[in-house]
Short mmCIF file of C-alpha atoms and ligand atoms in Angstrom, two decimals:
data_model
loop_
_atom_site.label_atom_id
_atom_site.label_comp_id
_atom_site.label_asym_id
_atom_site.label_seq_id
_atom_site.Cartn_x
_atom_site.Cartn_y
_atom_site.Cartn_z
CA UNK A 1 6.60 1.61 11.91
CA UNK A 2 9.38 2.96 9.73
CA UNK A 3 9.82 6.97 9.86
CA UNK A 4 10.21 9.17 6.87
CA UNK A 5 13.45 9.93 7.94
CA UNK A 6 14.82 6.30 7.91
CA UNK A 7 12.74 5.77 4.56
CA UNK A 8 14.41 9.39 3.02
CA UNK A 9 18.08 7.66 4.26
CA UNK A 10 17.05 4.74 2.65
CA UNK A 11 16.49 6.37 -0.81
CA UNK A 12 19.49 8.54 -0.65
CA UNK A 13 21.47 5.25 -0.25
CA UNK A 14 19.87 3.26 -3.12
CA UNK A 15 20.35 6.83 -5.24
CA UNK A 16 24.17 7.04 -4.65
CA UNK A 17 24.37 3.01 -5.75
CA UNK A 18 22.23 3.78 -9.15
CA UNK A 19 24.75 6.66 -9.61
CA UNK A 20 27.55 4.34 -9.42
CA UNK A 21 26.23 1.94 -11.99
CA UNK A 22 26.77 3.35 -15.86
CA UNK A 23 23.81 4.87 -17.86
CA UNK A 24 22.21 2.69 -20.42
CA UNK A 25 20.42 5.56 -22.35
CA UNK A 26 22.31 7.61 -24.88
CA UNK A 27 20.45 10.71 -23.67
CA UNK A 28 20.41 11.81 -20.56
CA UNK A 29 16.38 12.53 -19.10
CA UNK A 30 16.94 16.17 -19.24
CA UNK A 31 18.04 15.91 -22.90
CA UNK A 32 15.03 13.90 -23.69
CA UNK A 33 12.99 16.27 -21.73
CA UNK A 34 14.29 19.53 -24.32
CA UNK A 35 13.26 17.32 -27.26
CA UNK A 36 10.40 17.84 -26.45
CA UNK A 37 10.24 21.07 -25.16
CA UNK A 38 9.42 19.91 -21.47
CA UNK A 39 11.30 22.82 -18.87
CA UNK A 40 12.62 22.11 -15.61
CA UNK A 41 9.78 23.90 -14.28
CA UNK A 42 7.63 20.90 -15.52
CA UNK A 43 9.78 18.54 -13.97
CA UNK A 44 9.96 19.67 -10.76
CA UNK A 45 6.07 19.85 -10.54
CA UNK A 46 5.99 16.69 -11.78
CA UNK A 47 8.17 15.20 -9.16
CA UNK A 48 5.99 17.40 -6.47
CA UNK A 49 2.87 15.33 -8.03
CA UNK A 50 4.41 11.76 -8.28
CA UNK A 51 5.37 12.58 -4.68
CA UNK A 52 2.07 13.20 -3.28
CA UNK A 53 0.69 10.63 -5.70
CA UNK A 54 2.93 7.83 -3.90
CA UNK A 55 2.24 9.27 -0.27
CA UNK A 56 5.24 10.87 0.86
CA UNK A 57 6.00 14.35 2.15
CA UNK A 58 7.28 17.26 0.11
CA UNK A 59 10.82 17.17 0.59
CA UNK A 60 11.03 13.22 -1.02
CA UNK A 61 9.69 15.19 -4.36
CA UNK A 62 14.09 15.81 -4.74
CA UNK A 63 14.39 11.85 -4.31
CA UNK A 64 11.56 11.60 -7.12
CA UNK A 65 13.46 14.13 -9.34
CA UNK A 66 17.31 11.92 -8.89
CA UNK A 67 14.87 8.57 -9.24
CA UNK A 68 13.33 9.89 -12.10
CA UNK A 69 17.00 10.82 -13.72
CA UNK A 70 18.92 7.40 -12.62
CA UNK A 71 15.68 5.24 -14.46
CA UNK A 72 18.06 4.24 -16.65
CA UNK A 73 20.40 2.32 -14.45
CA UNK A 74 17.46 0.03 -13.46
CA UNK A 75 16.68 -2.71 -16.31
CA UNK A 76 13.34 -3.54 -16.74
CA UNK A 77 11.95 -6.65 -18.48
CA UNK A 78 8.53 -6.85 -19.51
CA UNK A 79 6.81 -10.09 -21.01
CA UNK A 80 3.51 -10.15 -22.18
CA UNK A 81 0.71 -13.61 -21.41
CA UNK A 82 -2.79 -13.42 -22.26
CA UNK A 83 -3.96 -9.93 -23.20
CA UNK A 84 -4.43 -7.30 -25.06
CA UNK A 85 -1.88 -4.64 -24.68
CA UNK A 86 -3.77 -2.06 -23.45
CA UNK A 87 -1.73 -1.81 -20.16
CA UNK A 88 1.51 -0.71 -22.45
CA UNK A 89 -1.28 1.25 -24.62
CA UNK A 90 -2.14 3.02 -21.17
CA UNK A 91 1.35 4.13 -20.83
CA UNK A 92 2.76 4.79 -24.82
CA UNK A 93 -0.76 5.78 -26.13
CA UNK A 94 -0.37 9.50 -24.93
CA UNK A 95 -1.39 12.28 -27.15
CA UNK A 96 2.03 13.93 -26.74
CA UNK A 97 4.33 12.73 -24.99
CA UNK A 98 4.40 13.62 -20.96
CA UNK A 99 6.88 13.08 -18.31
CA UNK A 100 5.21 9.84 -17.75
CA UNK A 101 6.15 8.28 -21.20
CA UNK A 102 9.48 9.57 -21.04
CA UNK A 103 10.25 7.94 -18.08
CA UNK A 104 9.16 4.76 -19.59
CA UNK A 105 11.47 5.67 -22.60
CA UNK A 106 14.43 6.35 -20.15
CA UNK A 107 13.89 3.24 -17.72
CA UNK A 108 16.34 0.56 -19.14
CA UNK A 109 13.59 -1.50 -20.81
CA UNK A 110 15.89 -4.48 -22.08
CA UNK A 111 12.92 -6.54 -23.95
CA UNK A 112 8.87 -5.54 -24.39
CA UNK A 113 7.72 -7.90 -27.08
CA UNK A 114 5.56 -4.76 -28.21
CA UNK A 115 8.62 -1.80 -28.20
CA UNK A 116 11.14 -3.88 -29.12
CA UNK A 117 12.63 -4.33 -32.64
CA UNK A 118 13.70 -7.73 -32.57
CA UNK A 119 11.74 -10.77 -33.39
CA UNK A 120 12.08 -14.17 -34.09
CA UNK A 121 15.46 -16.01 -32.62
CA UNK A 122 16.83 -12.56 -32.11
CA UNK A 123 14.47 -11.48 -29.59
CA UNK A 124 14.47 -14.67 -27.63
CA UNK A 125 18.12 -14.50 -27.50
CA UNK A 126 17.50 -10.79 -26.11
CA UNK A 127 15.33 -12.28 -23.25
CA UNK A 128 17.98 -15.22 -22.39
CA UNK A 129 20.86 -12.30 -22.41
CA UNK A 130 18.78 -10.19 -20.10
CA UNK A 131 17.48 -12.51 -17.48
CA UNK A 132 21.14 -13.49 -17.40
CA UNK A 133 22.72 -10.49 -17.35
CA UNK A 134 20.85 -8.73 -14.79
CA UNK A 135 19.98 -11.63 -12.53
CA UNK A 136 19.24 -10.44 -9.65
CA UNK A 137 18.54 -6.84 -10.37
CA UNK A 138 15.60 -6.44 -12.98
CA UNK A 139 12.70 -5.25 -12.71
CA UNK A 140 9.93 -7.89 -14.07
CA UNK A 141 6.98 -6.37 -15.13
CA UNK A 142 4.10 -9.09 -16.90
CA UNK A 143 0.93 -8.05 -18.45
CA UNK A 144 -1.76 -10.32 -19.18
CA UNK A 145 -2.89 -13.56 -17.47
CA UNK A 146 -0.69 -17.03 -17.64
CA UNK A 147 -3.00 -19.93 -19.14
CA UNK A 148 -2.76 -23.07 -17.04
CA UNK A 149 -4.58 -25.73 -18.39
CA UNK A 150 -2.80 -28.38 -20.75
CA UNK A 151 -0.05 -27.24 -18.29
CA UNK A 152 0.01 -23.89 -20.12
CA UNK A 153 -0.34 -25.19 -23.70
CA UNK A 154 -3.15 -22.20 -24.67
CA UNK A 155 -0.28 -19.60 -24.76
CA UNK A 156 3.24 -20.55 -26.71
CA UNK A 157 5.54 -16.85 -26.88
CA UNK A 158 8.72 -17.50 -29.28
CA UNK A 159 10.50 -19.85 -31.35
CA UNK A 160 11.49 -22.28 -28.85
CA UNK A 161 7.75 -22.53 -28.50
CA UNK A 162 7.94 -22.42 -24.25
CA UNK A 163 4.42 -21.58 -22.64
CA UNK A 164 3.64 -18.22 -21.13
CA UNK A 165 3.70 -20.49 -17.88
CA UNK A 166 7.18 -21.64 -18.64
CA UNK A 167 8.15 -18.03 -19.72
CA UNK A 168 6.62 -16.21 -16.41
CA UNK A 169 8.25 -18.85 -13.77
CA UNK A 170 11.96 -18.48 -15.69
CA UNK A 171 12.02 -14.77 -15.59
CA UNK A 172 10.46 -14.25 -12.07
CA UNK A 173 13.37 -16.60 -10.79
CA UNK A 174 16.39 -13.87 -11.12
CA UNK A 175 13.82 -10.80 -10.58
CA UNK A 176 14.75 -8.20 -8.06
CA UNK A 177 10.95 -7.30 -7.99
CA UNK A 178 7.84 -8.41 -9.90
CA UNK A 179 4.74 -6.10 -11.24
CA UNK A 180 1.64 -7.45 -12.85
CA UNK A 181 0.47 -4.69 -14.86
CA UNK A 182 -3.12 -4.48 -15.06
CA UNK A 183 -5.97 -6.79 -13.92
CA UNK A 184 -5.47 -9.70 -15.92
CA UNK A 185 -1.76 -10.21 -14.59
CA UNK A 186 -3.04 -9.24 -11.17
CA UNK A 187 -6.42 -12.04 -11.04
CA UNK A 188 -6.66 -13.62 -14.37
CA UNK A 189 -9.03 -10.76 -16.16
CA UNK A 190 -11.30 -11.46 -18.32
CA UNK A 191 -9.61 -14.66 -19.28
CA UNK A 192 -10.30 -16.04 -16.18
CA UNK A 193 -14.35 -15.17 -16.22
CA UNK A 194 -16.15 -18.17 -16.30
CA UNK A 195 -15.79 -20.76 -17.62
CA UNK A 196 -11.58 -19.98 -17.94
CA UNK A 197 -11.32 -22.84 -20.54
CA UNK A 198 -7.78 -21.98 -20.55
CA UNK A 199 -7.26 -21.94 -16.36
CA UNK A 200 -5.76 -18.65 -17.05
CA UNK A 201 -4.62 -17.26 -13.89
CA UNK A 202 -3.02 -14.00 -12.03
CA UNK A 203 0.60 -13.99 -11.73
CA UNK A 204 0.91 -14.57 -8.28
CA UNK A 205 -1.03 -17.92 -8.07
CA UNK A 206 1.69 -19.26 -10.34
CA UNK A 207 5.34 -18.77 -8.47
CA UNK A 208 6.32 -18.85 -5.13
CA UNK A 209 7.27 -14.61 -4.83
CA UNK A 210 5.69 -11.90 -3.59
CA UNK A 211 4.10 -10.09 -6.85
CA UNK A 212 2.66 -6.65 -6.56
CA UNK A 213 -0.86 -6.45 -8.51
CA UNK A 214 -1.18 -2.87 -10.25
CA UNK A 215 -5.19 -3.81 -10.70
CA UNK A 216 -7.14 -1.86 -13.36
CA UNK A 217 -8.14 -2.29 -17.09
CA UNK A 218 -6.22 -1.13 -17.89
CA UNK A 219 -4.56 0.66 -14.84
CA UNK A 220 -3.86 4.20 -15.34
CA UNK A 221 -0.24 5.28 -17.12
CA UNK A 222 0.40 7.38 -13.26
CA UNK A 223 -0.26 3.69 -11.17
CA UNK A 224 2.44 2.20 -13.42
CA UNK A 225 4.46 4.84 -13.57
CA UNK A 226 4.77 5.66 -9.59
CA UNK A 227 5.09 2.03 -9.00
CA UNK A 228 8.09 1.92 -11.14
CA UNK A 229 9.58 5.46 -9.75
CA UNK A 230 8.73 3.74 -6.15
CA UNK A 231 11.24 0.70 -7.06
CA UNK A 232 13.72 2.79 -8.98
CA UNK A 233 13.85 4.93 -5.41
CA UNK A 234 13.13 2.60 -2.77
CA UNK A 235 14.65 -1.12 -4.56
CA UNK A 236 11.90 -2.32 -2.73
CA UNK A 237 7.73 -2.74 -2.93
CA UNK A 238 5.35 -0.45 -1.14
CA UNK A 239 3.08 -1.05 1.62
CA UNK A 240 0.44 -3.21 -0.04
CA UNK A 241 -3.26 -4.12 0.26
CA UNK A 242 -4.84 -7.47 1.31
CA UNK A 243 -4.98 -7.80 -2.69
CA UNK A 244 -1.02 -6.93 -2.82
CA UNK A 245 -2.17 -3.49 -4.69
CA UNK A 246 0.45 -0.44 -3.40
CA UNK A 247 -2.07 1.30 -0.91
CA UNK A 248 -1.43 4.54 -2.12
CA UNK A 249 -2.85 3.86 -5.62
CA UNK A 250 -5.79 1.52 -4.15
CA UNK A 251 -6.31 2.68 0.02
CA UNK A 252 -9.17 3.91 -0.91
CA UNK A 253 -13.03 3.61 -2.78
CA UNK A 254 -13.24 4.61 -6.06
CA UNK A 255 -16.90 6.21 -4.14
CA UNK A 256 -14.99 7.98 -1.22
CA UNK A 257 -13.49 10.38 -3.97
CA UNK A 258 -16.38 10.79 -6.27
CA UNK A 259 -17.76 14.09 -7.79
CA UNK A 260 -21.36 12.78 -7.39
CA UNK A 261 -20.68 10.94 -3.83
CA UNK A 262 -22.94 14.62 -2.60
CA UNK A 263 -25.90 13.22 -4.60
CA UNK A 264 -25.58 9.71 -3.30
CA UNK A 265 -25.49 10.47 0.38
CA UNK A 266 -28.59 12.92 -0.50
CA UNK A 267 -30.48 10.25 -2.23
CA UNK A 268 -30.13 11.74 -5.94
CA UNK A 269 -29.96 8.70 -8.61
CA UNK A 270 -29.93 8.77 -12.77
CA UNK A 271 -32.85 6.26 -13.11
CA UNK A 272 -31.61 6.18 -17.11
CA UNK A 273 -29.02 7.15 -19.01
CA UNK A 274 -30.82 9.89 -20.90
CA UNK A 275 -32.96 11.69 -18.14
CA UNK A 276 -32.69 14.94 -16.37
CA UNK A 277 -30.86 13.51 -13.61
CA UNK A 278 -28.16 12.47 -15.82
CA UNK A 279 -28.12 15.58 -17.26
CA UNK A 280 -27.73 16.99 -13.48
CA UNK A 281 -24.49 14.79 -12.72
CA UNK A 282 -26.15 12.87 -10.16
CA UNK A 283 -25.31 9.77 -8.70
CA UNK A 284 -25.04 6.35 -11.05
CA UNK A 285 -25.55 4.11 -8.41
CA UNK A 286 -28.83 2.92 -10.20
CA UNK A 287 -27.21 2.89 -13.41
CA UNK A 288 -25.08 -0.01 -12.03
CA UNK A 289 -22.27 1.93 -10.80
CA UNK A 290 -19.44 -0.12 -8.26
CA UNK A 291 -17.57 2.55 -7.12
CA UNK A 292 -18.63 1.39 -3.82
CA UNK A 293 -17.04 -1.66 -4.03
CA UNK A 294 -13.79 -0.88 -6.08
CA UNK A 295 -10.32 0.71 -5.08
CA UNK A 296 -8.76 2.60 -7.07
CA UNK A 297 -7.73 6.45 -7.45
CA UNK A 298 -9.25 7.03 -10.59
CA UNK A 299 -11.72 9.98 -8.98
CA UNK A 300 -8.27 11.51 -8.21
CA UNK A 301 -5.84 10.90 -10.62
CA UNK A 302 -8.05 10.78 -13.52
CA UNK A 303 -6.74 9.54 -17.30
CA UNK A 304 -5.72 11.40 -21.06
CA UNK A 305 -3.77 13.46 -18.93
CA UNK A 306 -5.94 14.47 -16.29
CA UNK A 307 -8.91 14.97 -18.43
CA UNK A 308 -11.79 12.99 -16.93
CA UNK A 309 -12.61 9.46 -16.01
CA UNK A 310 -15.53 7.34 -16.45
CA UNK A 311 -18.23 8.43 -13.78
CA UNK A 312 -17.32 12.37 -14.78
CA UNK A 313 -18.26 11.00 -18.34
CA UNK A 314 -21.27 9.73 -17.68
CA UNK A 315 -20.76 5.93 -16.68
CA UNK A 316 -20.40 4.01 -13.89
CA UNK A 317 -17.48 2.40 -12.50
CA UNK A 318 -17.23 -1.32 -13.95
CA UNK A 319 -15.21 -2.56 -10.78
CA UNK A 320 -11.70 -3.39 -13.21
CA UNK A 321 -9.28 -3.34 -10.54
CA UNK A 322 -11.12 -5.79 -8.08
CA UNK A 323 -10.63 -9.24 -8.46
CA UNK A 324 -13.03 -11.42 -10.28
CA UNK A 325 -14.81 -8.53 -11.90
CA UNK A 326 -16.09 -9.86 -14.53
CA UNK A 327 -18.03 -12.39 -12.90
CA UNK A 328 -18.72 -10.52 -9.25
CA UNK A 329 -19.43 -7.19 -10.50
CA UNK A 330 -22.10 -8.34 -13.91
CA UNK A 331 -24.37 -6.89 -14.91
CA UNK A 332 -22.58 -3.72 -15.40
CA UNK A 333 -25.46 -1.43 -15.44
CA UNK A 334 -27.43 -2.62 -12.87
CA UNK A 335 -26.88 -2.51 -9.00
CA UNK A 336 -25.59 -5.67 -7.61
CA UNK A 337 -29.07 -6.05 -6.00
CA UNK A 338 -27.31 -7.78 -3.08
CA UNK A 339 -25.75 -7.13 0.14
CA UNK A 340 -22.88 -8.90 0.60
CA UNK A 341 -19.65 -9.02 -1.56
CA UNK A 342 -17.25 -11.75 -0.78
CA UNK A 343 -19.40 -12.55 2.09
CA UNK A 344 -18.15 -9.22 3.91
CA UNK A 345 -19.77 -6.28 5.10
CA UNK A 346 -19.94 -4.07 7.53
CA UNK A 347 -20.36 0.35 8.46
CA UNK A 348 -22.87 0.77 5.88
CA UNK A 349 -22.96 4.10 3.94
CA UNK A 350 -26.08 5.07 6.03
CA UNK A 351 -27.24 8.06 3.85
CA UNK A 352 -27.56 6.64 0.40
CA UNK A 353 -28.28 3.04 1.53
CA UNK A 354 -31.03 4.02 3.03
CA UNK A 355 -32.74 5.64 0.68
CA UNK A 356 -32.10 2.98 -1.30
CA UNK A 357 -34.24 1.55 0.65
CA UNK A 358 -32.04 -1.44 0.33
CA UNK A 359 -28.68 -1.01 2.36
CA UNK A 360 -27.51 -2.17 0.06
CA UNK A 361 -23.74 -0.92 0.02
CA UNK A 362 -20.88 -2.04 2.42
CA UNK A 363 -17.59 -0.82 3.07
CA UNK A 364 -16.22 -2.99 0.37
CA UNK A 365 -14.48 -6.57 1.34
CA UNK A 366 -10.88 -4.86 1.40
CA UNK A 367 -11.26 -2.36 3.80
CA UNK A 368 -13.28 -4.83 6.23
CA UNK A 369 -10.46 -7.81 5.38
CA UNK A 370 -7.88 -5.48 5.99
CA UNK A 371 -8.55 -5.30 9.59
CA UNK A 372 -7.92 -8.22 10.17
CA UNK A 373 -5.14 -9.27 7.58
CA UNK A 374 -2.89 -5.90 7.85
CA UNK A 375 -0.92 -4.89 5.67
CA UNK A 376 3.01 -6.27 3.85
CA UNK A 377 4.65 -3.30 5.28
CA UNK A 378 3.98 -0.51 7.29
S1 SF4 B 401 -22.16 5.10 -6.59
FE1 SF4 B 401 -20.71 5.61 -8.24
S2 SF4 B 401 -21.46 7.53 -9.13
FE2 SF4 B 401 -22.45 7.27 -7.13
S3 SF4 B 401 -21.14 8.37 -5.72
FE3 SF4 B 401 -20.47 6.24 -5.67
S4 SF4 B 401 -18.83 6.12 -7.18
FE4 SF4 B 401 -19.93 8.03 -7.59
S1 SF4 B 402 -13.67 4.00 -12.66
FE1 SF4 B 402 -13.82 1.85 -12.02
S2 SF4 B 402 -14.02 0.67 -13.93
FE2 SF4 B 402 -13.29 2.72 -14.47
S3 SF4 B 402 -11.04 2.54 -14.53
FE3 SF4 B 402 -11.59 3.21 -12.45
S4 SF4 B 402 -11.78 1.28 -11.25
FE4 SF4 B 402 -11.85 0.72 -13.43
#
């Protein structure tokens, strides 16, 4: 197993490299920062948090803080297939804009089809001049799924008219990494639910390279974010899941972290939305809630800026960064009324399963899998 030590040398190395290369931002990170009014003070908590959020001691929060500064030497290409855009929303959407944005405004995003101002031939020219330009060194980052059937004729991007197919297997061929941001990238989303007239697919199931999945929908603006700080540090991916998901956003149940996990293990459901119970913050298992069966860090990390996230508003988790949700995880608001997920199961959750009456919750398929499939990297 790697120590922290050799992984700390490691990032001080690929820092002094970035520092060689020139900036491609006019401002400088701290300059953007005093636009608007964000202090040092900020920024150095906010390297402390990215830190702990990725895993790593204290002392790599100075490695986040350089990273975080040198964004900019890193180019970053970002193609969109079969969605909707709210995995960019996640990120650009905030209410005012946080360190997290401003990274994303300081990485050196070379062509977003959303962000950018070019269209037409200029923009596919853009996309030629980076994927030549940087081969090699980009970061690829696709959201949405890649249609497959009709050999990828449901999705044309451009004037040239190539399919998203075409599109995603040219730019992953000169990537230094690749990122599929958000669910449908990661498994095929909700274009893949049956019947996927389209065969629309998860990056990874269409070119030969390791892909990292950044599951959620959309994921939060913090997954995306320490997933590209992690690359901009490291050059490299993160220890990943059995589902290629960086463990420290998904290594563990969205139930383990829970604010109402108390009332489960004591038996303590919402039988409907409007009752006492619900009024009382217990548990939504009844109501249909998967946090049982979905990783994620949403309990922890929370979105709109820590605010809240969907059980601590009053719904259960949908299961949006497991694969196949749509299908595997319906109805929404009613248990899965079965015991088995993907076939797997195993330490039950005694307390609440029981009085269930059911047992009717397993350590989800991951953690079980993972035992036996361990993980890209230690
Ligand atoms: S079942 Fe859902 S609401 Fe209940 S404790 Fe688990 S994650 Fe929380
Ligand atoms: S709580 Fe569940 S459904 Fe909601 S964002 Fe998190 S993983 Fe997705």
């Amino acid at each position: 197993m790697e120590t922290h030590s050799a992984l700390y040398q490691q990032g001080q190395q690929r820092l002094a490299a970035l520092r060689q290369l020139p900036a491609r931002q006019d401002q400088s990170l701290l300059e953007r920062m005093q636009q608007y009014g964000i202090s040092r003070r900020d920024f150095m908590k906010w390297s402390a948090s990215v830190t702990a959020l990725l895993a790593l001691p204290l002392p790599f929060s100075n490695l986040v803080a350089e990273a975080a500064e040198l964004a900019d030497r890193v180019p970053l290409v970002w193609l969109h297939m079969a969605e909707c855009t709210g995995c960019s929303e996640s990120l650009t959407r905030a209410d005012t804009p946080d360190l997290d944005t401003l990274i994303f405004d300081h990485i050196s995003l070379e062509y977003h089809e959303t962000l950018m101002a070019a269209a037409g031939w200029q923009a596919d020219e853009n996309l030629e001049h980076a994927l030549e330009h940087y081969k090699g060194n980009y970061l690829l980052a696709i959201e949405g799924a890649v249609p497959t059937a009709n050999n990828g004729a449901f999705l044309t991007v451009g004037c040239k008219g190539h399919t998203g197919l075409q599109s995603v297997r040219e730019a992953a061929e000169g990537a230094a990494a690749i990122i599929s941001v958000g669910t449908c990238a990661s498994f095929g989303g909700v274009q893949a639910a049956a019947p996927n007239p389209t065969g629309a697919k998860g990056v990874h199931e269409v070119i030969d390279k390791t892909v990292i999945n950044l599951g959620g929908c959309p994921p939060s603006e913090k997954n995306i974010v320490g997933t590209l700080m992690y690359f901009v540090m490291f050059g490299r991916l993160p220890a990943l899941d059995m589902y290629n998901r960086p463990k420290w956003a998904y290594g563990a149940r969205v139930h383990d972290n829970c604010e109402r996990r108390g009332h489960f293990d004591s038996g303590e459901f919402v039988e409907q939305f409007s009752d006492d119970n619900a009024k009382n913050g217990y548990c939504l298992y009844k109501m249909g809630c998967k946090g049982p069966y979905t990783y994620n860090n949403c309990p922890t990390e929370r979105f709109n800026s820590h605010v809240s996230w969907p059980v601590l508003a009053g719904h259960g988790c949908i299961g949006c960064s497991e694969p196949n949700f749509w299908d595997d995880m319906a109805d929404f608001e009613k248990p899965l009324g079965r015991q088995l997920l993907h076939g797997l199961d195993a330490t039950a959750d005694t307390v609440g399963a029981v009085i269930l009456g059911a047992a009717a919750i397993g350590i989800g398929a991951h953690a079980v899998a993972s035992l036996f499939v361990g993980s890209k990297e230690e």
